[in-house]
Every structure is written in structure tokens, then in C-alpha cells.
Coordinates of N, CA and C in Angstrom, one line a residue:
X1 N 10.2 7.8 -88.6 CA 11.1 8.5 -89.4 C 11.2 7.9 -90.7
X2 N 11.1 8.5 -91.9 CA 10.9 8.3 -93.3 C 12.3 8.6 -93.6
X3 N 13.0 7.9 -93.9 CA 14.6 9.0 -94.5 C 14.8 8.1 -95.9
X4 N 15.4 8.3 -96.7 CA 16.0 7.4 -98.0 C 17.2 7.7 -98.0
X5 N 18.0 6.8 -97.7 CA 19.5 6.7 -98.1 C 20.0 5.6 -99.2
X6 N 19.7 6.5 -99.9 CA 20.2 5.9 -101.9 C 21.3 4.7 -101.6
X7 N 21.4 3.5 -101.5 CA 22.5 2.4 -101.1 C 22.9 2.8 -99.7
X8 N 22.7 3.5 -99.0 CA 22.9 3.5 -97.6 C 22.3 2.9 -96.8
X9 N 22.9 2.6 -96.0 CA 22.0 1.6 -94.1 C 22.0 3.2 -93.4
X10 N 20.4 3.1 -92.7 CA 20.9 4.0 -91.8 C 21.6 3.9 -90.6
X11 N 22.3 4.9 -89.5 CA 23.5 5.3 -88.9 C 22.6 4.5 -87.8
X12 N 23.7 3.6 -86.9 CA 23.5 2.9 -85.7 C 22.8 4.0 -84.9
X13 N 21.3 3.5 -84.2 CA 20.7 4.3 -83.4 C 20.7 5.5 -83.5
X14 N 19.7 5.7 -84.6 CA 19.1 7.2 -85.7 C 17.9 7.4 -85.2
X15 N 17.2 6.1 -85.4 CA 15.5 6.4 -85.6 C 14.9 6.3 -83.8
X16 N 14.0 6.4 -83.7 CA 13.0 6.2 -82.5 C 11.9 5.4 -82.7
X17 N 11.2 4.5 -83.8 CA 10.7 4.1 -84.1 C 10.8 3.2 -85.6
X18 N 10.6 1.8 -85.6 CA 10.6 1.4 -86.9 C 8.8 0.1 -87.1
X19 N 8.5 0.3 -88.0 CA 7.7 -0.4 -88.4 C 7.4 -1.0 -89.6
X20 N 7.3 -2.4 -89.3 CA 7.5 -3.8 -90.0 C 5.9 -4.3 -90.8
X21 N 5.2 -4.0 -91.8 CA 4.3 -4.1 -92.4 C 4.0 -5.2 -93.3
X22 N 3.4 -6.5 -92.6 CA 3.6 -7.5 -93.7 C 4.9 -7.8 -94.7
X23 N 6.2 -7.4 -93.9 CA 7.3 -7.5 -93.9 C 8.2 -8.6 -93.7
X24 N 7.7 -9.7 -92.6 CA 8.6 -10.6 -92.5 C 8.1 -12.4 -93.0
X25 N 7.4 -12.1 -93.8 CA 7.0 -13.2 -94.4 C 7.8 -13.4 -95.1
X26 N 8.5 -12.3 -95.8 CA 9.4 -12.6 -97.0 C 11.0 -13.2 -96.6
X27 N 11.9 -12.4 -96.0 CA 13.3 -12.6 -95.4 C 13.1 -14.5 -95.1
X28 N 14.0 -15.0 -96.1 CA 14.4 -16.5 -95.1 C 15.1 -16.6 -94.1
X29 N 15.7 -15.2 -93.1 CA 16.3 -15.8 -91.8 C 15.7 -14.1 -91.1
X30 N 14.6 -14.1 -91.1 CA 13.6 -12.4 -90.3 C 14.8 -12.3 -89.3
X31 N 15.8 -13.0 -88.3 CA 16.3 -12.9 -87.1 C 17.5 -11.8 -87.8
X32 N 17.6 -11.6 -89.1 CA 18.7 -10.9 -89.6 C 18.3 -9.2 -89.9
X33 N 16.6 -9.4 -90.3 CA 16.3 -8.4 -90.8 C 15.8 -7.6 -88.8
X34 N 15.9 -8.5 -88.2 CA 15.7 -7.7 -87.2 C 16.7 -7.5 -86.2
X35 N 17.9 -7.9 -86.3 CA 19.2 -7.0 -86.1 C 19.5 -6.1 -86.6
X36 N 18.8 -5.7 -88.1 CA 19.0 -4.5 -88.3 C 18.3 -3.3 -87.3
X37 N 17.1 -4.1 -87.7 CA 16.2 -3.0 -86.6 C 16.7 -2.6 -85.8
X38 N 16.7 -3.3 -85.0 CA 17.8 -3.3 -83.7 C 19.0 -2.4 -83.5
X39 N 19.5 -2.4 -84.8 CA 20.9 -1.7 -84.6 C 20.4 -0.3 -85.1
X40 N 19.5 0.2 -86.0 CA 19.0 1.3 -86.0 C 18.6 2.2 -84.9
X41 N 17.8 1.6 -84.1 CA 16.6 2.0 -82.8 C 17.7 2.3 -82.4
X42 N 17.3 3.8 -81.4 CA 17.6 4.6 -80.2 C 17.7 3.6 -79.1
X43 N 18.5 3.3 -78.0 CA 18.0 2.9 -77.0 C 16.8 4.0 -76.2
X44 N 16.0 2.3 -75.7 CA 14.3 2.8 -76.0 C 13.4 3.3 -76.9
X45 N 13.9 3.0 -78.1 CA 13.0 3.2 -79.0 C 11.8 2.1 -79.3
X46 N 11.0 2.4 -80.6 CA 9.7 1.2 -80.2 C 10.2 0.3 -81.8
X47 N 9.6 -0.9 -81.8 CA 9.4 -1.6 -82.7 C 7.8 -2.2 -82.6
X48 N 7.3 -2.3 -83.7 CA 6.2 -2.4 -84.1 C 6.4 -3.9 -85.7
X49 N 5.8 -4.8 -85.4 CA 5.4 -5.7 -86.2 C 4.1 -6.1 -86.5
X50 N 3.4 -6.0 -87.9 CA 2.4 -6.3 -88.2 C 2.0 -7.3 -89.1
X51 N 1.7 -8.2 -89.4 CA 1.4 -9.0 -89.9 C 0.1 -10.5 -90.2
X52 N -0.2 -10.6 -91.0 CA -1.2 -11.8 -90.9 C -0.7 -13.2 -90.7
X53 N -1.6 -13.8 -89.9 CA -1.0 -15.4 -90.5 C -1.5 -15.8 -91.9
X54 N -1.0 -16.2 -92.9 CA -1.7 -17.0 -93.7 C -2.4 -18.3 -93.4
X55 N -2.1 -18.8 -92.6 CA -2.0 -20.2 -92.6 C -3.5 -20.8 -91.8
X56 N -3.9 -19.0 -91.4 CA -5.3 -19.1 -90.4 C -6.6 -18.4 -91.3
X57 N -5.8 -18.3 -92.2 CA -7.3 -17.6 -93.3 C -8.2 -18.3 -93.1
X58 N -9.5 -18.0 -92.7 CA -10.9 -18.7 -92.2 C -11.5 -18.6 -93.3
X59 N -12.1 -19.2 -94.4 CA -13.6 -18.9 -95.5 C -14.5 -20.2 -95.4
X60 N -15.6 -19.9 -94.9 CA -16.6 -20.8 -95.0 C -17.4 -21.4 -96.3
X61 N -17.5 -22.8 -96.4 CA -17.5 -23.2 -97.7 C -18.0 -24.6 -97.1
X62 N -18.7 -25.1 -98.0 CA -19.5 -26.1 -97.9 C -18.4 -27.8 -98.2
X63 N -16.8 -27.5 -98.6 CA -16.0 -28.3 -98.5 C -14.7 -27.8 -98.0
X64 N -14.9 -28.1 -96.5 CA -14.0 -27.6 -95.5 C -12.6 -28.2 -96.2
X65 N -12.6 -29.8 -96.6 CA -11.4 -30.1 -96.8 C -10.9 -29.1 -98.1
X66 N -11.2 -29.0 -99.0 CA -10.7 -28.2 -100.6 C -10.4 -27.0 -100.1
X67 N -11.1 -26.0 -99.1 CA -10.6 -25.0 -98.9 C -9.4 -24.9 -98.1
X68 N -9.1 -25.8 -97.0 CA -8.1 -25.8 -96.6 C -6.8 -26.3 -97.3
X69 N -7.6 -27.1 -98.4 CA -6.0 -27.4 -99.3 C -5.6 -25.8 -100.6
X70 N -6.6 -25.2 -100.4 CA -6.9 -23.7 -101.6 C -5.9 -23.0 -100.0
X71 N -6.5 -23.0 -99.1 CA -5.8 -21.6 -98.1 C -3.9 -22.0 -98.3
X72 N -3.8 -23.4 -97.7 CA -2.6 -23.8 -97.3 C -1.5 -23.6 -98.8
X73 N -2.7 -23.7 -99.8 CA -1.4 -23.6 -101.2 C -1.2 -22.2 -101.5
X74 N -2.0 -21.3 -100.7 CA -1.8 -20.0 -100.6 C -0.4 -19.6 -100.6
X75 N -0.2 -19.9 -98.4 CA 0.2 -19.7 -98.0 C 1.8 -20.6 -98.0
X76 N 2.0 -21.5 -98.9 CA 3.1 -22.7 -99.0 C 4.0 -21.8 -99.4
X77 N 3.5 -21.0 -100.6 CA 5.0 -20.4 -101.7 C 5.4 -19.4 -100.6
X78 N 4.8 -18.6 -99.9 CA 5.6 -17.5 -99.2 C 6.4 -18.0 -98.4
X79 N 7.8 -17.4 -98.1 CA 8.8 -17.9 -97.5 C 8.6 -18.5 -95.7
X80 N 7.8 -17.3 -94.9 CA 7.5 -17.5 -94.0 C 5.9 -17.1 -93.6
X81 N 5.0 -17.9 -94.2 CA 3.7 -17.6 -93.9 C 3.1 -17.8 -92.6
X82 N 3.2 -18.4 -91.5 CA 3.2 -17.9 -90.4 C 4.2 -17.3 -89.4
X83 N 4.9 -16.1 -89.9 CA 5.8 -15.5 -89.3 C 5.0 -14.8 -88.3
X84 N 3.6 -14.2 -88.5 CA 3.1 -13.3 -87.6 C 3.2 -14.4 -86.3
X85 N 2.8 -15.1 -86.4 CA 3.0 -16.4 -84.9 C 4.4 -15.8 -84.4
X86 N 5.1 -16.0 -85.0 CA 6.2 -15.7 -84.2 C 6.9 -14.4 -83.8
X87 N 6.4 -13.5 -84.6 CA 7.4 -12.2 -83.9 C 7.4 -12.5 -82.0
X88 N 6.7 -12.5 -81.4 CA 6.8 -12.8 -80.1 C 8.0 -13.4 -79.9
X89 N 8.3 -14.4 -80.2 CA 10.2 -15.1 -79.8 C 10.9 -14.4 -80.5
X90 N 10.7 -13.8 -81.9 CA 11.5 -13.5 -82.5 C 12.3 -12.2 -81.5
X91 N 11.3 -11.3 -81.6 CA 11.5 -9.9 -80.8 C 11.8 -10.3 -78.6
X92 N 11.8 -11.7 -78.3 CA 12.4 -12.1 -77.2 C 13.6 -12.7 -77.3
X93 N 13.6 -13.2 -78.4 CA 15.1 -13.9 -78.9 C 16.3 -12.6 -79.1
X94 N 15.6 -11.8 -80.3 CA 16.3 -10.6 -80.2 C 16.5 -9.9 -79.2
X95 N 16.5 -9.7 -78.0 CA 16.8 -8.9 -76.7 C 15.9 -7.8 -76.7
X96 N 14.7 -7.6 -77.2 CA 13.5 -6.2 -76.9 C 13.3 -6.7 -75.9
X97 N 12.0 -5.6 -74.9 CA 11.9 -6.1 -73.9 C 10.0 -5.3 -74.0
X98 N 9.7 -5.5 -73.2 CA 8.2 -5.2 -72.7 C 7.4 -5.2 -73.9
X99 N 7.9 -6.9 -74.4 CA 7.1 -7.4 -75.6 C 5.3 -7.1 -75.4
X100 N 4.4 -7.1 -76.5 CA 3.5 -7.6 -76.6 C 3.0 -7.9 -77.8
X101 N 1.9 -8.7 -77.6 CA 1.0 -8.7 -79.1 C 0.0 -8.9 -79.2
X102 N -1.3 -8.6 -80.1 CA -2.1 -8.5 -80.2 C -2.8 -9.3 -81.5
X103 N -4.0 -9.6 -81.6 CA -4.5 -10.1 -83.2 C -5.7 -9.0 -83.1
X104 N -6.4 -8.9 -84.0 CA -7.3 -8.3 -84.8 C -7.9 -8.9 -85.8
X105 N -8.8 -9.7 -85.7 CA -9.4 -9.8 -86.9 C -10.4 -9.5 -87.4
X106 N -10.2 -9.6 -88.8 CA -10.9 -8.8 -90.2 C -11.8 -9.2 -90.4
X107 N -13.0 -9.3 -90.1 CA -14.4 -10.1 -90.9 C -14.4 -9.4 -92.4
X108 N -14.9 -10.6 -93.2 CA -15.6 -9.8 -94.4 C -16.6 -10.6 -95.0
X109 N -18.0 -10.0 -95.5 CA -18.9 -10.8 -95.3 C -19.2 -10.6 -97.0
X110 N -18.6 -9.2 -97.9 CA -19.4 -8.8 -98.9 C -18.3 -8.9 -100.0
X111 N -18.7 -8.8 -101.2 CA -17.8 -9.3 -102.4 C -16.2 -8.5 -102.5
X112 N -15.9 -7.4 -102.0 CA -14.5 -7.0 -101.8 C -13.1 -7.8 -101.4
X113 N -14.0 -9.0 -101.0 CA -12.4 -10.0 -101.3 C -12.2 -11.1 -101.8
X114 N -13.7 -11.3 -103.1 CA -13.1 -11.7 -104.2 C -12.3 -11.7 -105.1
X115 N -11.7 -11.0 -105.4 CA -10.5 -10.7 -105.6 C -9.3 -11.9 -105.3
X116 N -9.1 -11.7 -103.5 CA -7.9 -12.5 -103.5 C -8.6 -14.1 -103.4
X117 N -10.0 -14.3 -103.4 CA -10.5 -16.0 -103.5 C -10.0 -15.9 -104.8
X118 N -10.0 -15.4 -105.9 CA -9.5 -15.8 -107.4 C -8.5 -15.9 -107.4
X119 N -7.5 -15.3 -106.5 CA -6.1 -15.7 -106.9 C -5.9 -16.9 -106.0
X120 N -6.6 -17.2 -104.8 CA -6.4 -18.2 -103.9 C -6.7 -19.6 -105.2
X121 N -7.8 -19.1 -105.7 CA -8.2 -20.6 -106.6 C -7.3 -20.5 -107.3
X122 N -6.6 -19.4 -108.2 CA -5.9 -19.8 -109.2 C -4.3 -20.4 -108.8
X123 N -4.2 -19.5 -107.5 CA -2.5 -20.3 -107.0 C -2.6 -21.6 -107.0
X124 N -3.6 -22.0 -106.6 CA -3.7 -23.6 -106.0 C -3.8 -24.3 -107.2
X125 N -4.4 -24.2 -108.7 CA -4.8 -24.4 -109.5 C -3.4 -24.6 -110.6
X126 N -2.6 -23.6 -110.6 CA -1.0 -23.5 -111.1 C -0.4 -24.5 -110.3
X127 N -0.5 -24.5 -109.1 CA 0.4 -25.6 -108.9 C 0.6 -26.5 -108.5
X128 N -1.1 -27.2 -109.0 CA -1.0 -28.3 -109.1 C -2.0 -29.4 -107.7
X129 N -2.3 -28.2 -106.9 CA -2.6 -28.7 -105.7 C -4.3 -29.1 -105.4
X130 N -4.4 -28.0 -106.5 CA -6.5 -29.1 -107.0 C -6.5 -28.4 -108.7
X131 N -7.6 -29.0 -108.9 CA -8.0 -29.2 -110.6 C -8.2 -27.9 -110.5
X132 N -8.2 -27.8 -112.4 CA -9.3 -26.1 -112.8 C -10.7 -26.7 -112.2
X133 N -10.9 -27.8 -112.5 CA -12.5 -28.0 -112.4 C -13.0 -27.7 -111.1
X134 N -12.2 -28.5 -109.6 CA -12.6 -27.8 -108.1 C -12.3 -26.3 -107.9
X135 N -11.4 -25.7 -108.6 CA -10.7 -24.3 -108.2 C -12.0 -23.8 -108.7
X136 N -12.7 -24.1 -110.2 CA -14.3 -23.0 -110.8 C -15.1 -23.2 -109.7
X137 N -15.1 -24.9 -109.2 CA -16.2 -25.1 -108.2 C -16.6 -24.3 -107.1
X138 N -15.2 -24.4 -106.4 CA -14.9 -23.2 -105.0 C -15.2 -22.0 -105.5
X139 N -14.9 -21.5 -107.0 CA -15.0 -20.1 -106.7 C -16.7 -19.7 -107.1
X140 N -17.4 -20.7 -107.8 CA -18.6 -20.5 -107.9 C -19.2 -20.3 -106.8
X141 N -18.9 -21.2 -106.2 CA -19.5 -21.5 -104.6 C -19.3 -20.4 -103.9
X142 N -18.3 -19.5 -103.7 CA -17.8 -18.3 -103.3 C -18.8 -17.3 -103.8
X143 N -19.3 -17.2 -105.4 CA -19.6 -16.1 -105.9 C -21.1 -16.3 -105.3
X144 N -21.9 -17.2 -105.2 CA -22.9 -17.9 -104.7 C -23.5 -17.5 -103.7
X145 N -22.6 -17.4 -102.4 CA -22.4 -17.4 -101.1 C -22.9 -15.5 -100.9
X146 N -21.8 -15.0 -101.8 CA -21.4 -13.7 -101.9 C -22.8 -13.0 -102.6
X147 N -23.6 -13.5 -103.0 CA -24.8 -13.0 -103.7 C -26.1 -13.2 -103.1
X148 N -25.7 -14.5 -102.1 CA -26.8 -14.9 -101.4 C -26.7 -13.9 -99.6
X149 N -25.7 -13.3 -99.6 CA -25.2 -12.8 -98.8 C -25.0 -13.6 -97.1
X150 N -23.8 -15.2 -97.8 CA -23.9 -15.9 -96.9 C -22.3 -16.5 -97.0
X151 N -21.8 -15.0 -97.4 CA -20.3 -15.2 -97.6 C -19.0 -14.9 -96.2
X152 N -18.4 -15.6 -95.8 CA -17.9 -15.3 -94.5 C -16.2 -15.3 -94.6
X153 N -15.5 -14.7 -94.3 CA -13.5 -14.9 -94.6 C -13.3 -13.9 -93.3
X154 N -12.6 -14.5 -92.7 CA -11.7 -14.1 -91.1 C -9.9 -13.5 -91.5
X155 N -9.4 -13.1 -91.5 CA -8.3 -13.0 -91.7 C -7.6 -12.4 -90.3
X156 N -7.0 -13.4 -89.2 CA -6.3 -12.3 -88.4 C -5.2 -12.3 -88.4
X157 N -5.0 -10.7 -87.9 CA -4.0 -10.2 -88.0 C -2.8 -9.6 -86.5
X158 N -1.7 -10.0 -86.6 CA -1.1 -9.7 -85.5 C -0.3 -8.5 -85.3
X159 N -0.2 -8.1 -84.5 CA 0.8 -6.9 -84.0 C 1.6 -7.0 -82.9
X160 N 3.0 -7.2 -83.4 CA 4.1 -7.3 -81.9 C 4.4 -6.1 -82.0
X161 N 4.5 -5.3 -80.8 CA 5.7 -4.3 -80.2 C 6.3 -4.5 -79.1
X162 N 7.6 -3.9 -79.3 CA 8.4 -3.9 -78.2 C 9.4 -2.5 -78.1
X163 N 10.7 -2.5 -77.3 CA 11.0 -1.4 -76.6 C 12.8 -1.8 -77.2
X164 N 13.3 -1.1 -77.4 CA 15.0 -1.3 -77.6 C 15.5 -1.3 -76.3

């Protein structure tokens, strides 16, 4: 159910379904933003959480350590970058019941996620966590990879549902 209520919460147990899209990374206490949920849902309605881990971004690179300090500086500023790990307790903690979850991951082998390697070098690069000089190196290396067609990035992704 799509509704907009201009400054409004919707009405305790309205909807039949709510879905959480790369959503709880952000909230510093998610256990609040999913009382809401909660208090929306039908009894027996569904909840659905989707999300990535940051913290498991896979890219193959010829300096395993630099990329892991490029992924992890990624993933440092977001409030809760491995939240996807946890919807499972969270949505057990919260009282759902006939939890599950699933991952899915994303292969990507071809230059379409260049893109976020440039911002991955440049995050890490602002602040402070490697040089401009390693951050050009990695992304050369990247563009390299990407042209030689020996470029590899994993990204999985989780999905909790449960039941009100």
C-alpha cells in the first residue's frame, strides 16, 4: 500500500504489507523504526527487509589489503552498514514470527560499477584513510581489470521477511 499522509503516521494496523529498501542502514536505533512497522501491519501482515551488507563488498585487486581499507572506509560513515546481518534478530527481537532470509549476490564483471569504485576511492581518499596517490592507483588498476575484462565485485544482498 502506497498512501502519503502529509505529517501524518499511518493508522495502527492499516497496511498488509510494508517494505524496507536499503532503509535501515541509516536509523541509529532501526529497533524504533521497526516498531513502527509493527504498529502499522495488520495482524498477519508481511514485512519484507532488503538490504546489502557493506562491509562484504568483494572487488578483486591485486592489493587485497588497500581494498579492504577502500571497502571498509566505504562502509564506516553509514550509520549501520552491516544492518543487513542483522534484520534476522532484529525482526526476532521485535516479536515477527516465521522469520526468514535470504542473500543474493550480484556479480559484476563489466564497467557499470565504475561508478561507485570512484566514489569508493574518493570516500576513502577525503578522509583520509589512503593517499590520492593509492586511491588513482586502485582505480587505475580497476579501469585496467575492467578493459582487460578481468574485472570482478560481489555485492550480496539480503532479504528478511516475516509475518505480524
Amino acid at each position: 500500500m502506497n498512501r502519503r499522509h502529509r505529517g501524518r503516521a499511518l493508522p495502527g494496523a492499516s497496511v498488509h504489507g510494508y517494505r524496507a529498501d536499503k532503509v535501515f542502514h541509516e536509523p541509529a536505533e532501526p529497533e524504533r523504526a521497526l516498531e513502527e512497522a509493527r504498529r502499522v501491519l495488520v495482524p498477519g501482515g508481511r514485512i519484507l527487509l532488503v538490504g546489502p551488507d557493506w562491509d562484504t563488498l568483494v572487488i578483486d585487486s591485486d592489493d587485497p589489503a588497500l581494498t579492504r581499507t577502500l571497502v571498509h572506509a566505504r562502509a564506516d560513515p553509514i550509520t549501520n552498514p552491516r544492518a543487513a546481518r542483522r534484520c534476522r534478530t532484529l525482526l526476532l527481537n521485535g516479536r515477527f514470527r516465521d522469520v526468514t532470509v535470504e542473500v543474493h549476490t550480484s556479480v559484476y564483471t563489466g564497467p557499470e560499477m565504475m561508478p561507485l569504485l570512484a566514489g569508493l576511492a574518493g570516500a576513502a581518499c577525503s578522509t583520509g584513510a589512503v593517499t590520492r596517490e593509492q586511491a588513482d592507483g586502485w582505480s587505475a588498476e580497476q579501469r585496467t581489470r575492467v578493459n582487460a575484462d578481468r574485472f570482478f565485485l560481489a555485492l550480496p544482498v539480503f532479504t528478511a521477511a516475516a509475518t505480524r
